[in-house]
Amino acid sequence: MKLSELKGIGKKTEQLFAKAGVNTVEELFYYYPRYYDVFEAPVTVRNLECDRTQAIEGKVVRELTVKRIRNLQVIHGYLRDDEGAAVRATWFNAAYLKTKLQIGKRFVFRGFVKESMGSFSLQQPKIYSLTEYQEKMGEMQPVYPLVAGLTNNVVCKTIKQLFSIMEPKESIPLSVREKYRLIPIKTAIKNIHYPTAKEELETAKKRLVFEEFFHFIFALRNLKEDSREMKNAHILLEPEEVRTLISKLPYKLTKAQCRTWEEIKTDIASDKTMNRLVQGDVGSGKTIIAIFAVLTAALNGEQGALMAPTEVLTRQHYDTICQLIENNQIEEVVPVILTGSMTVKEKREAYTLIESGTANIIIGTHALIQEKVNYKNLALVVTDEQHRFGVRQREAIWGKGKNPHVMVMSATPIPRTLAIIMYGDLDISVIDELPSDRLPIANCVVGTEYRPKAYGFMEKQIAQGRQVYVICPTVEYSEAVEGENVIEYAQKLQHIMPVSVRIAYLHGRMKPSEKNQIMNQFAEGKIDILVSTTVVEVGVNVPNATVMMVENAERFGLAQLHQLRGRVGRGAHQSYCIFINGSGKKEATDRLDILCKSNDGFYIAGEDLRLRGPGDFFGVKQSGDFEFKLGDIMNDVMTLKEAAEAVDKIAAGELKLTAIERKMLTQKSMENINL
Ligand code: ADP
Ligand code: MG
């Protein structure tokens, strides 16, 4: 059912929802809140904490002052609590306040607490009568992820309406629900949107996380049924050219890289089809191994494909390969690139080259698996940062050849036991060693007051020819989300930095061609500071970038920050990472300090989990890149294990399914899963 069929939802709102990823009414059930706004008991002025929303009970003690700044009306007031302490409040464009807020009358003021020049103020506090606030206290109001133009209020109302006209469909078989004590979907969805107590939220979340894992693993297992023990249809032997290439590289492969390459070579020359996961921390040098693999396919007279999750990364892989081929004068290898942003004509040309077999190394995004692409003889497929691909997409690429060898590469630091649950009987290689020429990154965790110093430092590095990343959590200003945003930050920096410093920004909502352009310019050294969201997280390689500054670092999972930091420290220059704790809270600093203590992704993720404890709701995700909505393979490892066990038990016939349930599961794993 379309959203516009709901009452009060027009085309425009429908489009906004589509932008937020909701295309049908049914999907709306699964549009989970980001967090819940809890109306806590009012505190005294003395107990206010900065950078959070709080309420105080008090009265206005003097006449409000009204100022005009351009077309903005700014109203200031002083609020005094029972202890006699006062705090300033600021409102914008709210003339009605002058009559509403009589001096001396008591209200509850609830707003965001900000600190400036040593004193706190309440930003735009909402005003409640004492009884009004009493009623709201303890309530958990859902706060949804939003896109510009879509308000929380509209989302709340739409979801309310939804519940009045339909129910979510059950998608976990009864036998599984009973064995693992999962509540029905109806209750779970209801409670995730409108919890009345924390316990309710917990059982709802557990059920929904289980569901995500269960369907994911079910789909994976189904896929593997087909590929298991497949006879090797493409015996590939290491060509002379690859051996020469290895000896001519400007660096020596690490032991771990050598071992991994040996394992791959053994696989592809054996009598079974390769199905291997190559795991290696950021910067461990996975790309070159992938290149050996596709070169080997090509030089054996067949085709090798390399698929990457973003255009930027794809382009980069393509350039790397072209350069290697050229520098080493490897003949008979013709690489071609295929991405969504290419023109129709360019694509058509690429299709022809691929179909005729003229191109024997194919590098691309999802475009590689589109229907129109036909391969002459696809022997090997590498997917980089593969967890970003859906199960269906992986299946599609397998369908593009006759049992091609598959190698998936991932930097997500998941422990081996978890990897086995996620990938079942995939063979695993681990590149557990960084190239020896790397200087360890120098890290620091600091407060926002450190910024001027950091900017000065960046300026110096730029003067020496280096480049800088600044990471912000959001794209643009939004009332709903606190924290620095890329667009305003880039402007702000431009004012602070000398005019000669070239600054650009990058975020996920830009057009692919724009993103490519910016990323290329950065790679070519034509941009000094790149202000970006986490889109730079995956894979890009600009060894000349030596400084990364992360704003609102407290908002990210440590594992993710570790991935991000992997963008620097990729060359011979000393690199630096500055994590700004925008919350000012000590817990956040303590957590972030773990990043200074270790450079080991596994260790970091484990510590983060231990510190925060499993009860941290909608807390920071460890491995956001697995694209589960709620579930997190690290935080919810127990649930993950149970879901894997359930799938095993179904396969073994220990958990029974009705015919309808079986059909529903199969269908769901084919169509519905787009993880
Ligand atoms: P990741 O594992 O994160 O994908 P990359 O493959 O992008 O890492 O490698 C990061 C950088 O390290 C690249 O510039 C690459 O050329 C370089 N590199 C790879 N292997 C080695 C090595 N053995 N010694 C030195 N540098 C290496
Ligand atoms: Mg990589």
XYZ file of C-alpha atoms and ligand atoms in Angstrom:
703
model
C 0.000 0.000 0.000
C 1.240 3.451 -0.887
C 1.765 6.056 1.765
C -0.342 8.576 -0.070
C -3.326 6.324 0.515
C -3.164 7.280 4.166
C -5.231 10.179 5.363
C -3.472 13.504 5.333
C -0.423 12.246 3.451
C 0.111 14.029 0.178
C 2.584 13.459 -2.598
C 5.077 15.749 -0.971
C 5.151 13.946 2.353
C 5.264 10.673 0.499
C 8.412 11.823 -1.254
C 9.945 12.900 2.021
C 9.284 9.474 3.462
C 10.812 7.903 0.366
C 13.905 9.976 0.989
C 13.999 8.567 4.490
C 13.818 5.089 2.995
C 10.127 4.376 3.558
C 8.316 3.485 0.366
C 5.297 1.541 1.493
C 2.928 1.731 4.399
C 4.137 -1.654 5.627
C 7.719 -0.414 5.797
C 6.604 2.281 8.156
C 6.212 -0.303 10.923
C 9.935 -0.863 10.647
C 10.844 2.800 10.728
C 12.213 2.680 14.239
C 12.786 5.620 16.546
C 16.366 6.746 16.960
C 15.826 7.232 20.628
C 13.141 8.193 23.081
C 12.732 11.532 24.607
C 12.130 10.965 28.274
C 10.653 13.799 30.271
C 12.796 13.609 33.353
C 12.109 15.319 36.641
C 13.164 18.981 36.614
C 16.585 19.740 38.071
C 17.874 22.829 39.819
C 20.026 25.363 38.003
C 23.025 24.110 39.933
C 22.547 20.629 38.501
C 22.244 21.574 34.840
C 24.594 19.713 32.526
C 25.662 21.148 29.238
C 24.820 19.657 25.851
C 21.682 17.838 26.864
C 18.014 18.549 27.147
C 16.875 19.260 30.680
C 14.000 20.814 32.532
C 14.044 23.256 35.390
C 11.161 24.520 37.469
C 11.263 28.227 38.108
C 9.980 31.658 37.308
C 10.938 34.577 35.145
C 12.481 37.185 37.358
C 12.769 40.176 35.121
C 11.236 41.666 32.081
C 12.123 39.715 28.926
C 14.443 41.518 26.570
C 13.819 41.518 22.856
C 16.513 42.161 20.291
C 16.449 42.143 16.559
C 19.297 40.590 14.615
C 18.548 41.014 10.940
C 15.159 39.352 10.536
C 15.526 37.277 13.631
C 13.865 38.271 16.854
C 15.915 37.128 19.839
C 14.298 37.005 23.257
C 16.239 36.606 26.459
C 14.891 35.843 29.890
C 16.224 35.004 33.321
C 14.764 31.971 35.047
C 15.216 31.534 38.773
C 14.738 28.284 40.657
C 13.752 27.695 44.287
C 17.340 27.833 45.434
C 17.609 31.321 44.040
C 20.021 30.403 41.254
C 19.282 31.824 37.809
C 19.949 30.768 34.259
C 19.491 32.557 30.977
C 17.006 31.354 28.378
C 16.954 32.265 24.709
C 14.090 32.070 22.267
C 13.828 33.056 18.635
C 10.827 34.626 16.930
C 8.461 34.036 19.794
C 6.678 37.314 20.467
C 3.797 35.583 22.209
C 6.096 34.857 25.141
C 5.811 38.415 26.365
C 2.226 37.817 27.379
C 2.526 34.161 28.317
C 5.428 34.513 30.688
C 4.212 36.757 33.451
C 6.905 37.700 35.866
C 6.817 35.607 39.010
C 4.609 32.816 37.702
C 6.019 29.294 37.994
C 6.565 27.093 34.971
C 8.669 24.168 33.891
C 11.160 25.126 31.180
C 12.596 22.316 29.118
C 15.340 22.918 26.578
C 18.820 22.180 25.389
C 21.511 23.334 27.786
C 24.385 25.153 26.147
C 27.520 26.577 27.555
C 29.093 29.723 26.301
C 31.858 31.682 27.965
C 31.561 29.784 31.177
C 27.849 30.127 31.783
C 24.905 27.920 30.886
C 21.807 28.903 28.998
C 18.635 27.118 27.937
C 18.032 27.143 24.188
C 14.434 27.687 23.085
C 12.972 25.960 26.124
C 9.412 24.716 25.800
C 7.179 25.979 28.537
C 4.805 23.790 30.549
C 2.506 24.444 33.462
C 3.417 22.375 36.499
C 0.478 20.010 35.979
C 1.150 19.641 32.275
C 4.692 18.618 32.987
C 3.674 16.272 35.766
C 1.564 14.370 33.261
C 4.359 14.078 30.739
C 6.965 12.944 33.219
C 8.325 9.437 32.637
C 6.739 9.214 29.189
C 8.971 7.952 26.409
C 8.299 9.923 23.275
C 9.686 8.352 20.117
C 12.157 10.479 18.192
C 12.505 9.333 14.602
C 15.373 9.715 12.180
C 14.385 12.567 9.901
C 15.224 14.124 6.600
C 14.944 17.845 5.927
C 11.281 18.759 5.614
C 9.938 15.807 7.534
C 9.087 16.562 11.143
C 8.928 14.186 14.051
C 5.360 15.203 14.571
C 4.339 14.091 11.082
C 6.093 10.751 11.502
C 4.414 10.170 14.874
C 0.995 10.964 13.491
C 1.466 8.801 10.418
C 2.559 5.829 12.464
C -0.377 6.299 14.846
C -2.713 6.182 11.886
C -0.983 3.109 10.544
C -1.641 1.152 13.719
C -5.309 1.977 13.447
C -5.632 0.415 9.991
C -3.321 -2.598 9.896
C -1.006 -4.927 11.747
C 2.528 -6.028 10.934
C 2.866 -9.535 9.550
C 4.473 -12.280 11.588
C 7.625 -13.545 9.943
C 9.163 -15.882 12.494
C 7.771 -19.415 12.662
C 5.893 -20.340 15.803
C 8.281 -23.139 16.781
C 11.188 -20.664 16.702
C 9.302 -18.043 18.650
C 8.432 -20.570 21.332
C 11.908 -21.989 21.644
C 13.592 -18.595 21.926
C 10.787 -16.907 23.843
C 10.156 -14.192 21.334
C 7.112 -11.995 21.648
C 4.733 -11.728 18.683
C 5.609 -9.190 16.021
C 2.499 -7.155 16.756
C 3.549 -6.546 20.328
C 7.173 -5.971 19.420
C 6.417 -3.323 16.815
C 3.914 -1.631 19.056
C 6.382 -1.489 21.928
C 9.299 -0.253 19.898
C 7.229 2.734 18.818
C 5.415 3.299 22.106
C 7.257 1.736 24.991
C 5.851 2.446 28.405
C 8.767 0.940 30.274
C 12.351 0.027 29.622
C 11.711 -3.706 30.020
C 9.103 -3.608 27.282
C 11.553 -1.940 25.021
C 14.127 -4.578 25.762
C 11.946 -7.545 24.848
C 10.693 -5.743 21.758
C 14.197 -4.958 20.628
C 15.401 -8.472 21.248
C 12.606 -9.880 19.126
C 13.244 -7.454 16.272
C 16.987 -7.964 16.328
C 16.469 -11.706 16.319
C 14.264 -11.299 13.291
C 16.891 -9.346 11.368
C 19.624 -11.876 12.106
C 17.380 -14.843 11.566
C 16.343 -13.811 8.071
C 19.847 -12.773 7.159
C 21.381 -16.063 8.242
C 18.549 -18.036 6.722
C 19.173 -16.362 3.383
C 22.927 -16.892 3.633
C 22.503 -20.574 4.396
C 20.143 -20.963 1.496
C 22.683 -19.446 -0.804
C 25.378 -21.690 0.467
C 23.399 -24.840 -0.031
C 23.945 -24.241 -3.721
C 27.571 -23.246 -3.685
C 28.833 -25.792 -1.197
C 31.347 -28.279 -2.480
C 31.028 -27.019 -5.977
C 33.436 -28.501 -8.408
C 36.046 -26.052 -9.629
C 35.048 -24.965 -13.095
C 37.960 -22.548 -13.426
C 41.355 -23.943 -12.533
C 43.573 -20.872 -12.252
C 47.334 -20.964 -11.907
C 49.523 -18.090 -10.823
C 50.866 -16.467 -13.970
C 54.469 -15.420 -14.408
C 53.381 -11.770 -14.647
C 51.967 -11.771 -11.127
C 55.161 -13.242 -9.720
C 57.158 -10.548 -11.493
C 54.759 -7.882 -10.286
C 55.240 -9.010 -6.691
C 59.005 -8.785 -7.015
C 58.764 -5.309 -8.518
C 56.372 -3.721 -6.043
C 57.840 -0.689 -4.284
C 57.341 -2.544 -1.008
C 57.707 -6.054 0.322
C 54.488 -7.913 1.018
C 53.874 -8.586 4.683
C 53.966 -12.179 5.903
C 50.208 -12.059 6.370
C 49.689 -10.851 2.798
C 51.933 -13.633 1.469
C 50.092 -16.242 3.504
C 46.712 -14.985 2.269
C 47.830 -14.987 -1.343
C 49.147 -18.544 -0.923
C 45.778 -19.624 0.469
C 43.946 -18.077 -2.448
C 46.274 -19.615 -5.003
C 45.765 -23.032 -3.447
C 41.985 -22.572 -3.523
C 41.690 -21.578 -7.149
C 43.947 -24.345 -8.355
C 42.169 -26.993 -6.267
C 39.248 -29.158 -7.329
C 36.683 -27.010 -5.452
C 35.354 -23.543 -6.089
C 36.859 -20.898 -3.819
C 34.610 -19.265 -1.257
C 36.876 -17.194 0.938
C 36.600 -14.268 3.292
C 39.713 -12.134 3.587
C 39.636 -10.142 6.748
C 42.183 -7.492 7.458
C 42.258 -4.338 9.477
C 42.211 -0.991 7.683
C 45.465 -0.350 5.911
C 46.588 -3.959 6.047
C 46.853 -4.027 2.247
C 43.926 -6.055 1.005
C 43.621 -4.282 -2.329
C 46.837 -5.606 -3.774
C 45.763 -9.171 -2.971
C 42.490 -8.569 -4.796
C 44.462 -7.269 -7.753
C 46.618 -10.408 -7.848
C 43.443 -12.463 -7.907
C 41.742 -10.650 -10.777
C 44.988 -10.463 -12.738
C 45.357 -14.198 -12.340
C 41.886 -14.785 -13.740
C 42.595 -12.499 -16.701
C 45.990 -13.970 -17.480
C 44.500 -17.456 -17.433
C 42.360 -16.328 -20.348
C 39.201 -15.729 -18.357
C 37.603 -12.746 -16.600
C 38.000 -11.414 -13.082
C 35.655 -8.880 -11.504
C 36.152 -6.572 -8.561
C 33.081 -5.045 -6.999
C 33.149 -2.160 -4.516
C 30.358 -0.528 -2.546
C 30.904 3.087 -3.621
C 31.729 4.897 -6.845
C 34.631 6.627 -5.190
C 36.250 3.405 -4.128
C 35.533 1.769 -7.470
C 37.200 4.588 -9.349
C 40.176 4.346 -7.071
C 40.574 0.607 -7.564
C 40.323 1.108 -11.299
C 43.044 3.746 -11.309
C 45.307 1.586 -9.157
C 44.954 -1.370 -11.478
C 45.487 0.688 -14.628
C 48.627 2.147 -13.176
C 50.030 -1.221 -12.135
C 49.362 -2.660 -15.562
C 51.012 0.272 -17.232
C 54.041 0.478 -14.961
C 54.710 -3.212 -15.272
C 53.794 -3.424 -18.930
C 51.505 -6.350 -18.396
C 50.096 -7.225 -21.755
C 46.859 -8.964 -22.621
C 45.081 -7.386 -19.685
C 42.253 -4.981 -20.467
C 40.498 -3.416 -17.498
C 37.136 -1.758 -17.794
C 35.120 0.241 -15.303
C 31.373 0.127 -14.879
C 29.492 2.408 -12.510
C 25.983 3.743 -12.205
C 26.957 7.317 -12.955
C 28.419 6.554 -16.390
C 26.416 7.735 -19.370
C 24.255 5.292 -21.272
C 26.721 5.339 -24.136
C 29.713 4.668 -21.916
C 27.870 1.826 -20.267
C 26.910 0.310 -23.577
C 30.523 0.343 -24.651
C 31.548 -1.358 -21.434
C 28.854 -4.032 -21.872
C 30.164 -4.853 -25.316
C 33.724 -5.182 -24.087
C 32.608 -7.428 -21.251
C 30.385 -9.596 -23.389
C 32.978 -10.142 -26.082
C 35.634 -10.962 -23.517
C 37.850 -8.113 -24.744
C 37.792 -6.689 -21.251
C 39.115 -9.261 -18.852
C 39.232 -7.271 -15.642
C 35.968 -5.631 -14.723
C 35.778 -3.170 -11.884
C 32.522 -1.702 -10.777
C 29.801 -0.966 -8.306
C 26.451 -2.713 -8.143
C 26.257 -1.943 -11.842
C 28.348 -5.096 -12.349
C 25.420 -7.307 -11.566
C 22.719 -5.533 -13.498
C 20.775 -7.638 -15.953
C 22.299 -6.021 -18.990
C 25.780 -7.185 -18.116
C 26.763 -10.502 -19.630
C 30.176 -11.944 -19.031
C 32.028 -14.047 -21.539
C 33.755 -16.231 -18.974
C 33.698 -14.920 -15.447
C 36.070 -17.008 -13.356
C 36.568 -14.997 -10.201
C 34.771 -12.285 -8.301
C 36.188 -10.180 -5.501
C 33.896 -7.993 -3.472
C 35.571 -5.322 -1.397
C 33.963 -4.334 1.902
C 31.453 -6.933 0.909
C 29.027 -6.681 3.813
C 27.656 -3.624 2.106
C 26.248 -5.828 -0.566
C 22.926 -7.470 -0.119
C 22.512 -11.185 -0.055
C 20.529 -10.914 -3.237
C 23.251 -8.964 -4.940
C 25.856 -11.488 -4.013
C 23.632 -14.181 -5.351
C 23.215 -12.229 -8.545
C 26.932 -11.996 -9.114
C 27.312 -15.704 -8.591
C 24.669 -16.146 -11.233
C 26.746 -14.145 -13.716
C 29.246 -16.889 -14.338
C 29.660 -20.610 -14.203
C 30.486 -21.133 -10.528
C 32.992 -18.304 -10.321
C 35.420 -18.273 -7.404
C 34.373 -15.804 -4.774
C 36.536 -13.802 -2.482
C 35.056 -11.262 -0.115
C 37.166 -8.680 1.649
C 36.209 -6.974 4.855
C 37.840 -4.673 7.362
C 35.119 -5.103 9.934
C 36.836 -6.483 12.964
C 34.573 -9.343 13.758
C 35.990 -12.133 15.870
C 36.399 -15.463 14.160
C 33.563 -17.148 16.006
C 31.186 -14.444 14.860
C 32.491 -14.580 11.317
C 31.693 -18.256 11.221
C 28.135 -17.564 12.313
C 27.785 -14.838 9.727
C 29.419 -16.609 6.862
C 29.032 -20.243 7.818
C 31.478 -22.423 5.980
C 33.306 -19.715 4.164
C 37.064 -20.185 4.470
C 38.723 -17.303 6.231
C 42.105 -15.648 5.761
C 43.186 -13.015 8.223
C 45.700 -10.302 7.368
C 46.692 -9.565 10.916
C 49.711 -7.430 10.285
C 50.247 -3.901 9.021
C 53.052 -3.013 6.591
C 56.202 -2.411 8.579
C 56.909 1.052 7.181
C 53.925 2.530 8.953
C 54.456 4.964 11.763
C 51.807 4.501 14.416
C 49.144 7.208 14.277
C 49.407 9.762 17.078
C 45.990 10.119 18.696
C 44.399 12.504 21.126
C 40.982 12.920 22.692
C 40.148 16.526 23.488
C 37.283 18.894 24.189
C 35.913 21.535 21.830
C 38.115 24.183 23.452
C 41.048 22.508 21.726
C 39.774 23.458 18.274
C 41.863 26.610 17.759
C 44.990 24.615 18.501
C 43.895 21.845 16.183
C 43.221 24.308 13.381
C 46.667 25.799 13.860
C 48.167 22.349 13.654
C 46.226 21.537 10.511
C 47.438 24.745 8.937
C 51.037 23.752 9.603
C 50.562 20.302 8.115
C 48.952 21.824 5.041
C 51.861 24.226 4.708
C 54.090 21.143 4.579
C 52.009 19.798 1.718
C 49.873 17.369 3.692
C 46.090 17.016 3.621
C 43.386 16.810 6.242
C 40.055 15.089 6.823
C 37.468 16.579 9.156
C 34.590 14.257 9.970
C 31.206 15.514 11.151
C 28.281 13.322 12.134
C 25.615 15.036 10.024
C 25.148 16.527 6.577
C 23.269 19.707 7.230
C 21.779 21.629 10.083
C 18.704 20.046 11.568
C 16.794 20.867 14.705
C 16.304 17.207 15.452
C 19.921 16.205 15.464
C 22.555 17.833 17.539
C 26.149 17.901 16.475
C 28.344 19.450 13.845
C 27.274 19.284 10.220
C 29.413 19.053 7.128
C 27.986 21.956 5.154
C 28.163 24.626 7.847
C 31.430 23.325 9.162
C 33.111 23.683 5.794
C 31.919 27.286 5.596
C 33.064 28.007 9.102
C 36.506 26.557 8.446
C 36.885 28.616 5.319
C 36.555 31.746 7.461
C 39.016 30.515 10.037
C 41.684 29.209 7.686
C 43.801 31.400 5.423
C 42.168 31.943 2.034
C 44.833 29.860 0.342
C 43.597 26.716 2.089
C 41.296 24.818 -0.222
C 38.315 23.316 1.551
C 35.558 21.102 0.166
C 32.887 18.904 1.595
C 31.574 15.447 0.855
C 28.490 13.589 2.001
C 26.331 10.671 1.043
C 23.476 12.711 -0.359
C 25.574 14.270 -3.091
C 25.278 12.937 -6.619
C 27.727 10.124 -7.360
C 29.420 12.217 -10.031
C 29.913 15.091 -7.587
C 31.297 12.735 -4.985
C 33.713 11.271 -7.515
C 34.874 14.677 -8.539
C 35.548 15.823 -4.992
C 37.242 12.584 -4.063
C 39.425 12.697 -7.151
C 40.426 16.265 -6.457
C 41.314 15.297 -2.924
C 43.318 12.314 -4.137
C 45.155 14.586 -6.584
C 46.014 17.006 -3.802
C 43.815 19.806 -5.156
C 41.847 19.999 -1.920
C 43.604 20.590 1.388
C 40.802 19.928 3.831
C 37.967 17.560 3.138
C 35.037 17.990 5.504
C 33.022 14.826 5.255
C 30.523 12.509 6.838
C 31.506 8.908 7.319
C 31.224 8.270 3.566
C 35.003 8.322 3.513
C 34.967 5.431 5.915
C 35.203 2.681 3.374
C 38.390 2.017 1.640
C 39.580 5.259 0.106
C 43.292 5.630 0.003
C 44.978 9.027 0.029
C 48.390 8.406 1.600
C 49.217 12.125 1.622
C 46.424 12.813 4.135
C 47.971 12.901 7.573
C 45.446 14.537 9.860
C 41.984 13.419 10.741
C 39.843 15.411 13.083
C 36.551 13.868 14.164
C 33.894 16.212 15.520
C 31.389 14.746 17.983
C 33.487 11.628 18.199
C 31.303 10.511 21.106
C 28.532 9.893 18.630
C 30.367 7.088 16.856
C 31.164 3.528 17.791
C 34.793 2.925 18.546
C 35.059 0.301 15.853
C 33.738 2.804 13.356
C 36.146 5.484 14.550
C 38.910 2.989 14.132
C 37.824 2.399 10.546
C 37.695 6.128 9.951
C 41.111 6.660 11.389
C 42.350 4.076 8.918
C 42.076 6.818 6.255
C 45.260 8.352 7.629
C 48.540 6.677 8.436
C 48.670 5.156 4.972
C 51.943 6.581 3.869
C 55.412 7.311 5.122
C 54.482 10.581 6.902
C 53.575 10.696 10.569
C 49.792 10.879 10.901
C 47.558 12.343 13.567
C 44.036 11.757 14.709
C 42.161 14.270 16.835
C 38.944 13.030 18.413
C 36.787 15.865 19.669
C 34.476 14.938 22.493
C 31.624 17.365 21.888
C 29.600 16.187 24.868
C 32.089 17.269 27.491
C 31.253 14.134 29.414
C 33.942 12.185 31.159
C 32.471 8.786 30.237
C 32.802 9.702 26.592
C 36.425 10.710 27.027
C 37.156 7.462 28.860
C 35.594 5.456 26.076
C 37.409 7.379 23.352
C 40.691 6.987 25.209
C 40.636 3.320 24.228
C 41.455 4.461 20.717
C 44.652 6.034 21.993
C 45.667 2.862 23.765
C 45.373 0.455 20.900
C 45.483 0.165 17.164
C 43.918 -3.266 17.102
C 40.378 -3.256 15.724
C 39.368 -6.444 17.512
C 40.584 -5.240 20.864
C 38.903 -1.866 20.425
C 35.513 -3.294 19.571
C 35.693 -5.690 22.498
C 36.594 -2.947 24.970
C 33.865 -0.677 23.720
C 31.327 -3.402 24.298
C 32.664 -4.146 27.762
C 32.651 -0.497 28.829
C 29.194 0.339 27.700
C 27.534 -2.880 28.680
C 24.847 -4.563 26.663
C 22.002 -2.464 28.087
C 22.898 0.585 26.049
C 19.809 1.108 23.969
C 20.175 2.422 20.485
C 23.631 3.201 21.662
C 26.464 3.622 19.304
C 26.670 0.796 16.844
C 29.885 -1.113 16.550
C 29.590 -2.172 13.005
C 27.044 0.045 11.380
C 28.259 -1.218 8.067
C 26.345 -4.465 8.348
C 23.215 -2.456 7.762
C 20.990 -4.192 10.176
C 18.491 -1.658 11.345
C 18.579 -2.499 15.004
C 20.890 -5.427 15.409
C 24.573 -5.113 15.927
C 26.687 -8.189 15.516
C 28.920 -7.181 18.390
C 26.440 -5.805 20.866
C 23.848 -8.440 20.191
C 26.123 -11.397 19.883
C 23.937 -13.650 22.075
C 20.922 -13.005 19.905
C 23.046 -13.594 16.837
C 24.096 -16.974 18.186
C 20.513 -17.924 18.917
C 19.349 -16.881 15.485
C 22.114 -18.948 13.883
C 21.175 -21.893 16.065
C 17.532 -21.557 15.061
C 18.449 -21.674 11.390
C 20.583 -24.778 12.022
C 17.785 -26.449 13.910
C 15.369 -25.786 11.092
C 17.827 -27.285 8.625
C 18.245 -30.323 10.868
C 14.497 -30.734 11.188
C 14.585 -30.166 14.940
C 12.356 -27.144 14.655
C 9.289 -27.802 12.584
C 7.753 -25.394 10.124
C 4.328 -25.423 8.581
C 4.202 -25.355 4.812
C 3.059 -21.759 4.910
C 5.898 -20.749 7.201
C 8.443 -22.436 4.980
C 7.138 -20.654 1.944
C 7.111 -17.361 3.782
C 10.728 -17.802 4.901
C 11.987 -18.716 1.475
C 10.175 -15.830 -0.052
C 11.495 -13.449 2.539
C 15.038 -14.571 2.005
C 14.726 -14.146 -1.741
C 12.854 -10.899 -1.980
C 12.673 -9.063 1.185
C 16.191 -9.143 2.451
C 18.271 -6.359 1.230
C 20.899 -6.265 3.886
P 43.051 -1.893 3.055
O 43.453 -3.234 3.621
O 42.517 -0.981 4.104
O 42.144 -2.041 1.877
P 44.909 -0.883 1.100
O 44.934 -2.123 0.308
O 44.145 0.268 0.566
O 44.409 -1.203 2.572
O 46.419 -0.461 1.390
C 46.761 0.738 2.031
C 48.081 1.297 1.510
O 49.153 0.426 1.858
C 48.147 1.420 0.014
O 48.717 2.660 -0.282
C 49.034 0.276 -0.423
O 49.732 0.576 -1.601
C 49.964 0.132 0.739
N 50.514 -1.223 0.966
C 49.901 -2.401 0.749
N 50.705 -3.433 1.104
C 51.834 -2.871 1.591
C 53.072 -3.411 2.130
N 53.265 -4.724 2.242
N 54.009 -2.534 2.503
C 53.823 -1.200 2.397
N 52.705 -0.631 1.900
C 51.720 -1.455 1.499
Mg 40.328 -1.430 1.251
